[in-house]
CSV table of C-alpha atoms and ligand atoms in Angstrom, one decimal:
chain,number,residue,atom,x,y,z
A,1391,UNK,CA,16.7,-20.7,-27.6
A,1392,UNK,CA,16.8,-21.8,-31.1
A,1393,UNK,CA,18.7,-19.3,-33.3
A,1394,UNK,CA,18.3,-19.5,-37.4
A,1395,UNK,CA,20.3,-16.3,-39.0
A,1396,UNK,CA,17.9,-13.4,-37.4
A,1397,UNK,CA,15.2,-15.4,-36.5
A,1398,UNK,CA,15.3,-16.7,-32.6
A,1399,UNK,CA,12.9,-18.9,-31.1
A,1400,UNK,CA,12.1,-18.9,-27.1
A,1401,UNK,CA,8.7,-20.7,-25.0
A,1402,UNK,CA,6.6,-18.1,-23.8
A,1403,UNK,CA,7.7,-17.3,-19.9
A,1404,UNK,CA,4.1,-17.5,-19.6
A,1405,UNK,CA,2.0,-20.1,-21.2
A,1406,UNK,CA,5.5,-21.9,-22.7
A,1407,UNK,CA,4.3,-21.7,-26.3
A,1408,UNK,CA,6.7,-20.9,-28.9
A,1409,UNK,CA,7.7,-17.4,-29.5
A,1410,UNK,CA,9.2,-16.5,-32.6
A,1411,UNK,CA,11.7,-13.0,-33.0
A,1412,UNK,CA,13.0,-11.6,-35.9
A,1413,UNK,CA,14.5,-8.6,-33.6
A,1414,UNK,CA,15.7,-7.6,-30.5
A,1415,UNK,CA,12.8,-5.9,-29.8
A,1416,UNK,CA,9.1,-7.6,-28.7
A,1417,UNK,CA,7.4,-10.7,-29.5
A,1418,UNK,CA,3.6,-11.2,-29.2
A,1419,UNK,CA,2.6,-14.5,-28.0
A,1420,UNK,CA,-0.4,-15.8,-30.1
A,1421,UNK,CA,-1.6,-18.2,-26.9
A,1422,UNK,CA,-1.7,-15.7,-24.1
A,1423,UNK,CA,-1.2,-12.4,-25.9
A,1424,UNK,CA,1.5,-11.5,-23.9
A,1425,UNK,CA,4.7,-9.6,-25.8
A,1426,UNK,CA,8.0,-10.7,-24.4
A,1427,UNK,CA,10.6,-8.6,-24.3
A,1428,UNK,CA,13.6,-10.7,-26.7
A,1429,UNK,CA,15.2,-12.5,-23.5
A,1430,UNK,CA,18.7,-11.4,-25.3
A,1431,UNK,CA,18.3,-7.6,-24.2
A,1432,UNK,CA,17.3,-8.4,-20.5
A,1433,UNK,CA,19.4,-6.1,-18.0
A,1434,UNK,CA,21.5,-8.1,-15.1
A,1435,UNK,CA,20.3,-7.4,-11.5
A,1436,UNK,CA,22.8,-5.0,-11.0
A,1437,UNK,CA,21.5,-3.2,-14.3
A,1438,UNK,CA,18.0,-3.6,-13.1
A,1439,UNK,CA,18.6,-2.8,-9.8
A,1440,UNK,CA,20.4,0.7,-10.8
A,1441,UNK,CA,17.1,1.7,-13.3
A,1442,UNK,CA,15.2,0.9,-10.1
A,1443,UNK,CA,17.0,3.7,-7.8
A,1444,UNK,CA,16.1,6.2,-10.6
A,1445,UNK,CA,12.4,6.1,-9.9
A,1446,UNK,CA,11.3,8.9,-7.6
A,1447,UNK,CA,9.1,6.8,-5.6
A,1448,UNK,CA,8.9,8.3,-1.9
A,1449,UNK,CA,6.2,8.9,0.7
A,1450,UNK,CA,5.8,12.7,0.3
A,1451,UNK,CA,5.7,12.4,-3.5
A,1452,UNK,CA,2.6,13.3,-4.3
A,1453,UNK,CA,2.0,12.7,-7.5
A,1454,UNK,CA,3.6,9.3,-7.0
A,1455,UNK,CA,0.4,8.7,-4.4
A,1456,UNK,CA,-1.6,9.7,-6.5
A,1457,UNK,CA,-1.2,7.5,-8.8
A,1458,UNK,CA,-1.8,4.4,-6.4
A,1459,UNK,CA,-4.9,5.9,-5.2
A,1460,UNK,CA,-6.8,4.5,-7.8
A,1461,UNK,CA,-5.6,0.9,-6.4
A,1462,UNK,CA,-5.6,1.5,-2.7
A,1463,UNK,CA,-9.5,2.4,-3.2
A,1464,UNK,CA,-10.1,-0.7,-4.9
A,1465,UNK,CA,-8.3,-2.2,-2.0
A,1466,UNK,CA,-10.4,-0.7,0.4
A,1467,UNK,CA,-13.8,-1.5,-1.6
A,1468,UNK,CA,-13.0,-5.5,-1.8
A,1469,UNK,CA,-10.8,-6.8,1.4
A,1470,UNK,CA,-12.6,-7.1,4.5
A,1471,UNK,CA,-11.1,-4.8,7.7
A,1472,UNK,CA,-8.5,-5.9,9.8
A,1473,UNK,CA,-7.6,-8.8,6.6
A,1474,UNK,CA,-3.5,-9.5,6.2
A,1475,UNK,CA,-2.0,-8.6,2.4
A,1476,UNK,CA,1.2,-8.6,0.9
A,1477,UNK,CA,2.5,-5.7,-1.0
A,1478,UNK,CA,4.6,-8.1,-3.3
A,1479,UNK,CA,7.3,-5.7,-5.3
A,1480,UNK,CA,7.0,-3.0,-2.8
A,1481,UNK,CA,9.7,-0.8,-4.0
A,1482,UNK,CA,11.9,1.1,-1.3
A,1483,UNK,CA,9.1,3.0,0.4
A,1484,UNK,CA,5.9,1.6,1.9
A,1485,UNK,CA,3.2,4.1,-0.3
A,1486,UNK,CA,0.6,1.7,0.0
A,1487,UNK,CA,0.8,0.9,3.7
A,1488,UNK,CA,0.3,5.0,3.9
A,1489,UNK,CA,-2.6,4.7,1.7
A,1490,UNK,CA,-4.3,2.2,3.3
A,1491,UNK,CA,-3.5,3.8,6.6
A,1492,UNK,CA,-5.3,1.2,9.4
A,1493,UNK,CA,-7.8,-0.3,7.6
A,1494,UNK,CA,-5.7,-3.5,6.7
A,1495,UNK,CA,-2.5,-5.0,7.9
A,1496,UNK,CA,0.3,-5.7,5.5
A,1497,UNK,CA,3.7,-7.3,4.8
A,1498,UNK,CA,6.1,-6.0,2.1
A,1499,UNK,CA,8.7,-8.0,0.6
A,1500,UNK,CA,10.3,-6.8,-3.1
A,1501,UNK,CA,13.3,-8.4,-4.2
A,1502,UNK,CA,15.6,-5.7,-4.6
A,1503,UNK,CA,14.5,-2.9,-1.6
A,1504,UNK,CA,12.8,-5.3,0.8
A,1505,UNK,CA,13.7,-9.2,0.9
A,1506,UNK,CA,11.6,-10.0,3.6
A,1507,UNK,CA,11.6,-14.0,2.8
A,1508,UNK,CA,9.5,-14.5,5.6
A,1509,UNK,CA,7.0,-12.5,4.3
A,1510,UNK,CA,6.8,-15.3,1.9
A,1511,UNK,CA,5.9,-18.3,4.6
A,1512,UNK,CA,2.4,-16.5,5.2
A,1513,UNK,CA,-1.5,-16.9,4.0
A,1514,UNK,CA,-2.9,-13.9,2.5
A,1515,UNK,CA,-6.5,-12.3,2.2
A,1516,UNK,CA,-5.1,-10.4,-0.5
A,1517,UNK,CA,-1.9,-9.8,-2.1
A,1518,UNK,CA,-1.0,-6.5,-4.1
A,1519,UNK,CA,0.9,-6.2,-7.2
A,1520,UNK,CA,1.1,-2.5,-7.9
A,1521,UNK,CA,3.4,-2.1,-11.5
A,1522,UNK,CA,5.5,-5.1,-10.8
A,1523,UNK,CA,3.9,-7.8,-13.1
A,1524,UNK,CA,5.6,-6.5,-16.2
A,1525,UNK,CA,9.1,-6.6,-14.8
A,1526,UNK,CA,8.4,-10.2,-14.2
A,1527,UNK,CA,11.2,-12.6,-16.1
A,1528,UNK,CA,9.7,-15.6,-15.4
A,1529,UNK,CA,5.9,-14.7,-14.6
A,1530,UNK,CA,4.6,-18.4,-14.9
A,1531,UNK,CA,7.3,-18.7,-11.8
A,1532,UNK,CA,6.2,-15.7,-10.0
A,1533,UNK,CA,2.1,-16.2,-10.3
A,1534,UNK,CA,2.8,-19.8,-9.4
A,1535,UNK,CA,4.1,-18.9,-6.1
A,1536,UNK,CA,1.8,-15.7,-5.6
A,1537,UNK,CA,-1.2,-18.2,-5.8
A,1538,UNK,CA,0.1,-20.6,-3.4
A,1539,UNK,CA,0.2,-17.8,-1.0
A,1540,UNK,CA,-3.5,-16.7,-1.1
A,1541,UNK,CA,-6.4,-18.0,1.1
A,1542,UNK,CA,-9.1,-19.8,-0.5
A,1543,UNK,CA,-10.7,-16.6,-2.1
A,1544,UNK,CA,-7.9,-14.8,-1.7
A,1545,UNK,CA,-7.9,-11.6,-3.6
A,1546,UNK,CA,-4.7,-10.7,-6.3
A,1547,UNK,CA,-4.8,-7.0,-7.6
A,1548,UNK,CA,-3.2,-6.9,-10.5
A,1549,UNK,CA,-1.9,-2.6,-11.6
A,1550,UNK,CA,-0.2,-3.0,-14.7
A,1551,UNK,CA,-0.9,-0.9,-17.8
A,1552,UNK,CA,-2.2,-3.2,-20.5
A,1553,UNK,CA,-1.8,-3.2,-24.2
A,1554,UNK,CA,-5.5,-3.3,-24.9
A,1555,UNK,CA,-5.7,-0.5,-27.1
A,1556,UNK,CA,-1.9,0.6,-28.1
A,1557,UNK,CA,-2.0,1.1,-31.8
A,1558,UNK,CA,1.5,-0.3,-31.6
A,1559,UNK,CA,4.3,-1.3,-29.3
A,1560,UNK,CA,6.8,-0.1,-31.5
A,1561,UNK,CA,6.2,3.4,-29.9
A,1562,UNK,CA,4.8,2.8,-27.1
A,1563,UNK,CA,6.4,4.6,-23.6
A,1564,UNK,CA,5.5,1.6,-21.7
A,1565,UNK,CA,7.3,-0.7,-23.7
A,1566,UNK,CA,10.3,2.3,-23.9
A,1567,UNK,CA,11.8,1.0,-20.4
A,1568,UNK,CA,14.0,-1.9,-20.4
A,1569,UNK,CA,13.2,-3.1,-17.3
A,1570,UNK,CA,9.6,-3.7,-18.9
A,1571,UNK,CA,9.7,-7.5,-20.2
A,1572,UNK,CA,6.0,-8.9,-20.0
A,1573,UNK,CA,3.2,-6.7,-20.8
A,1574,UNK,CA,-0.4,-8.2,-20.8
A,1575,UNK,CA,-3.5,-7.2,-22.4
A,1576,UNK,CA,-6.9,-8.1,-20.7
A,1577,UNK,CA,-6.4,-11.8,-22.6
A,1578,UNK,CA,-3.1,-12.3,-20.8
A,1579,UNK,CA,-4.7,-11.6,-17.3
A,1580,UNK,CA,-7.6,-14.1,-18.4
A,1581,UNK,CA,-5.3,-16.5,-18.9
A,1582,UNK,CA,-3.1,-16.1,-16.4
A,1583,UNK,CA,-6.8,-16.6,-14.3
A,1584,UNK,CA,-7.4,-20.2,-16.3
A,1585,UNK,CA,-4.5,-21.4,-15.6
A,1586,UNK,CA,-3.7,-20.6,-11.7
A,1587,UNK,CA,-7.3,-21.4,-10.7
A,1588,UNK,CA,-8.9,-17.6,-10.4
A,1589,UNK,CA,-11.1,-16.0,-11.6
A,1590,UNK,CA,-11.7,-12.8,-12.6
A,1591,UNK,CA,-13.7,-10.4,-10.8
A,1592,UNK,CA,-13.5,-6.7,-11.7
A,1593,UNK,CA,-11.7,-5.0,-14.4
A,1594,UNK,CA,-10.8,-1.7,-14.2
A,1595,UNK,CA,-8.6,0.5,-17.1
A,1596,UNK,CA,-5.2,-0.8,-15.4
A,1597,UNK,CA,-5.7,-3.0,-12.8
A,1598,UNK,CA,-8.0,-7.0,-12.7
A,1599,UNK,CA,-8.7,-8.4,-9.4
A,1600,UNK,CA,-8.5,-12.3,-9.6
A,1601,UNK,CA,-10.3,-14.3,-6.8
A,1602,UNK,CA,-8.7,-17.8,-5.9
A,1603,UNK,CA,-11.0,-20.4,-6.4
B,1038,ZN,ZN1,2.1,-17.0,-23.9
């Protein structure tokens, strides 16, 4: 970090170019269109961890299913039956195991609820990441390993909800949780195909699949 009077400087966790902030708030990056929450305000696990628990994200919260549904049916339309994925950033219950009921197997691992580090020694058809992408600190990190775990065409559903067309961040509810760090637009998520060797299949309104190449 490079700090002059209000101005601070950081690489882009994604694409590493330069990021300039003149506040604690959001910068966008002008390579990957990515904004980056200022790395200054980012809560501590225990912080994180805490926000985390507030969620009500259980298996007989229905509009919490809901919610997945549209993701669990793009699942179903583009993995093969009987395929192995990884719900990567599970959370505490296993919603989209319930979705998916038998049509797939799966393996859950999420850094706070679930860290299965097994889970991470496998080769996946298809790996999940349902809301977890923009909680990523250090996504370059994060899609760097994701992609070494895929198959050759290995499928990664991306749910996240983009910045496409958000007048601006400044009020935007998305960008109101602190836990929120890196939100993409559809530029982000093409980039984030260029430069992991994907490439991008189908867009939906909040979620990309990518296809290992
Ligand atoms: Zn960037």
């Amino acid at each position: 970090m490079i700090c002059y009077g209000y101005i601070m400087k950081y690489n882009c966790p994604l694409c590493k170019s330069i990021l300039t902030y003149s506040s604690y708030e959001f910068a966008r990056c002008l390579v990957c269109d990515a904004y980056v929450r200022n790395p200054m305000t980012y809560l501590n696990r225990s912080e994180e961890h805490e926000r985390y628990k507030l969620h009500k994200n259980t298996l007989d919260n229905q509009p919490y299913l809901n919610f997945l549904t549209p993701l669990s049916q793009l699942v179903k339309e583009h993995v093969l039956e009987g395929s192995l994925g990884l719900d990567f950033g599970c959370g505490p219950v296993f919603a989209m195991e319930k979705l998916l009921k038998d049509t797939v197997s799966l393996n859950h691992y999420d850094a706070f609820f679930y860290p299965n580090e097994e889970a991470l020694n496998e080769q996946y058809d298809f790996i999940i990441l349902s809301e977890v992408i923009e909680h990523f600190h250090h996504p370059h990190k994060e899609f760097q390993r994701l992609r070494s775990l895929l198959k050759p065409q290995g499928l990664l559903f991306i749910q996240t909800h983009r910045h496409d067309d958000i007048p601006s961040i400044n009020n935007w509810y998305y960008a109101k949780d602190p836990t929120h760090v890196f939100l993409c637009s559809l530029k982000t998520c093409q980039s984030i195909a260029d430069m992991f060797n994907f490439k991008m299949i189908v867009v939906t309104n909040r979620c990309v699949i990518l296809q290992a190449n």
